[in-house]
Coordinates of C-alpha atoms and ligand atoms in Angstrom, one line a residue:
X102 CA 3.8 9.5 6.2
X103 CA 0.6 8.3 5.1
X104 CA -1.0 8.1 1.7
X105 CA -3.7 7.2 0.0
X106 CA -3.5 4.1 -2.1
X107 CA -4.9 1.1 -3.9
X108 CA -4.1 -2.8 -3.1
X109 CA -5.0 -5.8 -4.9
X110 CA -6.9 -8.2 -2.7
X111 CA -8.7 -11.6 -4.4
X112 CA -11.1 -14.0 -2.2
X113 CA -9.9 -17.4 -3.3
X114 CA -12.2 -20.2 -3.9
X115 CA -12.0 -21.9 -0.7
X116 CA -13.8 -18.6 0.9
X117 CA -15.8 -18.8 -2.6
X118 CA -17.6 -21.9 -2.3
X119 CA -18.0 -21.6 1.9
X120 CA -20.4 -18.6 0.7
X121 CA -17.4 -16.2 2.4
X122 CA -17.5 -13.2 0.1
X123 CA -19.3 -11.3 2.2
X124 CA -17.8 -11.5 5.0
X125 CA -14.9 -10.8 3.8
X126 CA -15.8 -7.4 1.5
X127 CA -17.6 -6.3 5.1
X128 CA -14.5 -6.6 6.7
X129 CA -12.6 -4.4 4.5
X130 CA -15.8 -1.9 4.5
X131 CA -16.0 -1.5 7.9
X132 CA -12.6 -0.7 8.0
X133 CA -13.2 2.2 6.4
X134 CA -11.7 1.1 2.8
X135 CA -13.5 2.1 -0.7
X136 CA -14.1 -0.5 -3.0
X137 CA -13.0 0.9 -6.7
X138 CA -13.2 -2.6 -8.6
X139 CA -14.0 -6.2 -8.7
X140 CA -15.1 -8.7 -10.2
X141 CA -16.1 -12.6 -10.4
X142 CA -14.4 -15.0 -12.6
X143 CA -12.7 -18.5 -13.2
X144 CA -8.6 -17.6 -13.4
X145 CA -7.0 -19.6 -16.2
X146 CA -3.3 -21.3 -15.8
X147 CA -1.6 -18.2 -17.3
X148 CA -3.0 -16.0 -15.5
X149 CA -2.6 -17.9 -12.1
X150 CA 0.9 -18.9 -13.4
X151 CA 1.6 -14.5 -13.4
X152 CA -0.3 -14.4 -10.2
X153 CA 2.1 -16.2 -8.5
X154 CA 5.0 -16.1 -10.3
X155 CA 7.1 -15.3 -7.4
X156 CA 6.5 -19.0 -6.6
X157 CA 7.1 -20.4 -9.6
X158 CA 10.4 -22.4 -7.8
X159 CA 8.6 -23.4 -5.1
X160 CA 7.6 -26.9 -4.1
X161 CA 4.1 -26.5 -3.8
X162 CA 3.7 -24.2 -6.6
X163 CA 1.8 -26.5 -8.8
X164 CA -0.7 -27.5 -5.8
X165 CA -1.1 -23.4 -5.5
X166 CA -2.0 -22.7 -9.4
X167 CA -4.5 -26.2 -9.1
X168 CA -6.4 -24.5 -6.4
X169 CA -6.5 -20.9 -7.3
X170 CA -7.9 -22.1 -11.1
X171 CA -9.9 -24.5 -9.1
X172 CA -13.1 -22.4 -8.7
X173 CA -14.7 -18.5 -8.8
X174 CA -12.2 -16.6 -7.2
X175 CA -13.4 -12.7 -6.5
X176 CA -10.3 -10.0 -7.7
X177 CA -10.7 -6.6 -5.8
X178 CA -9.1 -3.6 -5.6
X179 CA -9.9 -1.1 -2.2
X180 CA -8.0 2.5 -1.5
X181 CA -7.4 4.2 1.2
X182 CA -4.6 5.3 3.4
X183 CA -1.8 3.1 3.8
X184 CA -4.6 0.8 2.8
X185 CA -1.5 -2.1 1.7
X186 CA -0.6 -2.4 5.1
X187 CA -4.2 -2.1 6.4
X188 CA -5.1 -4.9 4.3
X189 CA -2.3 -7.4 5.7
X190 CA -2.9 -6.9 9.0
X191 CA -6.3 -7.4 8.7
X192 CA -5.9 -10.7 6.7
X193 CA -3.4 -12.1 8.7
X194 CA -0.5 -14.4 9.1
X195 CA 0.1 -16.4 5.7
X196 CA -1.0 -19.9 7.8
X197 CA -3.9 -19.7 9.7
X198 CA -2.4 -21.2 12.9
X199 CA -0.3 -18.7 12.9
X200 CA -2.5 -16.0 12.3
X201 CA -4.1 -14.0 15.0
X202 CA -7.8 -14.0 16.1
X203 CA -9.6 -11.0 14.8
X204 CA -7.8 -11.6 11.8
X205 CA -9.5 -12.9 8.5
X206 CA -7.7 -16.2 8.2
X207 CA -7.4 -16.3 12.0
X208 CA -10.9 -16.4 12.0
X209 CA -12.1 -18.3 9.1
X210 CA -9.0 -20.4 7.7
X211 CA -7.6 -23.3 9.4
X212 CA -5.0 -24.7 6.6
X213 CA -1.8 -23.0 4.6
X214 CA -3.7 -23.9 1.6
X215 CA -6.9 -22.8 1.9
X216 CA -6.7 -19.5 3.7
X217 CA -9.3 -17.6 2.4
X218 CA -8.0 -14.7 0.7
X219 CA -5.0 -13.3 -1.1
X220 CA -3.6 -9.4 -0.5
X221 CA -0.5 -7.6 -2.4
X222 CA 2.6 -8.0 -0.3
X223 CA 3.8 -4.2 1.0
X224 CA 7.4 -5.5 1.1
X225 CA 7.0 -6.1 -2.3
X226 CA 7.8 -3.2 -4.2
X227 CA 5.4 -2.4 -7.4
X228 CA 3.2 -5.7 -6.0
X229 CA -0.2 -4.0 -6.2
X230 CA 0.4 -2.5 -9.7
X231 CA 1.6 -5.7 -11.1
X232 CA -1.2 -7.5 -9.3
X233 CA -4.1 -5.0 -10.3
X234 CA -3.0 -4.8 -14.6
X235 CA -3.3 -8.8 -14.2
X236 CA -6.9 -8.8 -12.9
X237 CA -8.1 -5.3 -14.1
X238 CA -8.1 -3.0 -17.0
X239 CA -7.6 0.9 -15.6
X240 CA -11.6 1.3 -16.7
X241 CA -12.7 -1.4 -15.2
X242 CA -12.0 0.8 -11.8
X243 CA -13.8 3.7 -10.7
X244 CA -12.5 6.7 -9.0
X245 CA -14.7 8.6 -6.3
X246 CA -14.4 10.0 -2.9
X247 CA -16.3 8.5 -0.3
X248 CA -19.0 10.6 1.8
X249 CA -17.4 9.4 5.6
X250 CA -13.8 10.7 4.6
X251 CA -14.9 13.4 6.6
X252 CA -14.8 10.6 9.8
X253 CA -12.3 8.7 8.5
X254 CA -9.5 10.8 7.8
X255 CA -8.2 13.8 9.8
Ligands
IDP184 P1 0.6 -14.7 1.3 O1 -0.6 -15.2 0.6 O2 0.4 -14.4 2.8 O3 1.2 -13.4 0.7 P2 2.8 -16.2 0.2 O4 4.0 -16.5 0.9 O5 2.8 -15.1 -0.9 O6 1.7 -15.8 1.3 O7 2.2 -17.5 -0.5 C1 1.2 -17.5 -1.4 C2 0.2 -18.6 -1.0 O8 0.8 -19.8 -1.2 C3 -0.3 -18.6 0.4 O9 -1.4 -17.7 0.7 C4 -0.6 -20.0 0.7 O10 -1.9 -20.3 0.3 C5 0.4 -20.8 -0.2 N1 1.6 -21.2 0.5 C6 2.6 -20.5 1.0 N2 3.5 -21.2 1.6 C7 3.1 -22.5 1.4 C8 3.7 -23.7 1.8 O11 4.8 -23.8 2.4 N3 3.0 -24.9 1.5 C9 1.8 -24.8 0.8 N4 1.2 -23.6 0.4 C10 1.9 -22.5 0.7
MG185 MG1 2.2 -13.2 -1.1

């Protein structure tokens, strides 16, 4: 069944610096997704190290926390239905080549490392609340309903 829901997406800082933001928070509003927080900011090593601690035993782990503190990186959190899943398929395989066009990284992204955008995993159980207490406190979000559910939801 379907449910409403929030998911922790972050542009990174390749998408950053390419002047990318845009594009990428009018892709997930033209989807139909509400925006309920974000925010700009530098990520220090702690918090990149909790980011992507799932990685911590993998090889390019320290290449990963170098690039993510490497620049502005823009933490978000949308809602909607199933909006987890929405969100991955719209960003795409994790490396670009693989990724399909029409897809965020298969449109923008070219490299495993630089691929534009991060999103909560939906195989990984409690992802998006893990992800969304690192980035956000609960106030910094903002609860509303949206004025095209009407058209967006049956
Ligand atoms: P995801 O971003 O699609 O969820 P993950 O497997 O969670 O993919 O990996 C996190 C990030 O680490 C990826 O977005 C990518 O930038 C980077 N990454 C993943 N696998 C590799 C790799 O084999 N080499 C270099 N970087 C990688
Ligand atoms: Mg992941």
């Amino acid at each position: 069944m379907s449910e409403r829901e929030r998911t922790f997406v972050m542009i990174k800082p390749d998408a950053f610096a390419r002047g990318l933001v845009g594009t990428v928070v009018s892709r997930l509003e033209d989807r139909g997704l509400n925006l309920v927080g974000m925010k700009v900011e530098i990520l220090d090593e702690e918090t990149a190290h909790e980011h992507y601690a799932e990685h911590e035993d993998k090889p390019f782990f320290d290449d990963l926390v170098d690039f993510i503190t490497s620049g502005p990186v823009v933490p978000m959190v949308w809602e909607g239905e199933d909006a987890t899943r929405q969100v991955r398929q719209m960003i795409g395989a994790t490396d670009p080549l693989e990724a399909d066009a029409g897809t965020i990284r298969g449109d923008y992204a070219l490299d495993l490392g630089r691929n534009v955008v991060h999103a909560a995993d939906h195989e990984d159980e409690g992802a998006n609340e893990r992800e969304i207490a690192i980035h956000f406190d609960e106030d910094e979000l903002v609860s509303y309903e949206g004025h095209d559910e009407t058209w967006l939801y049956e």
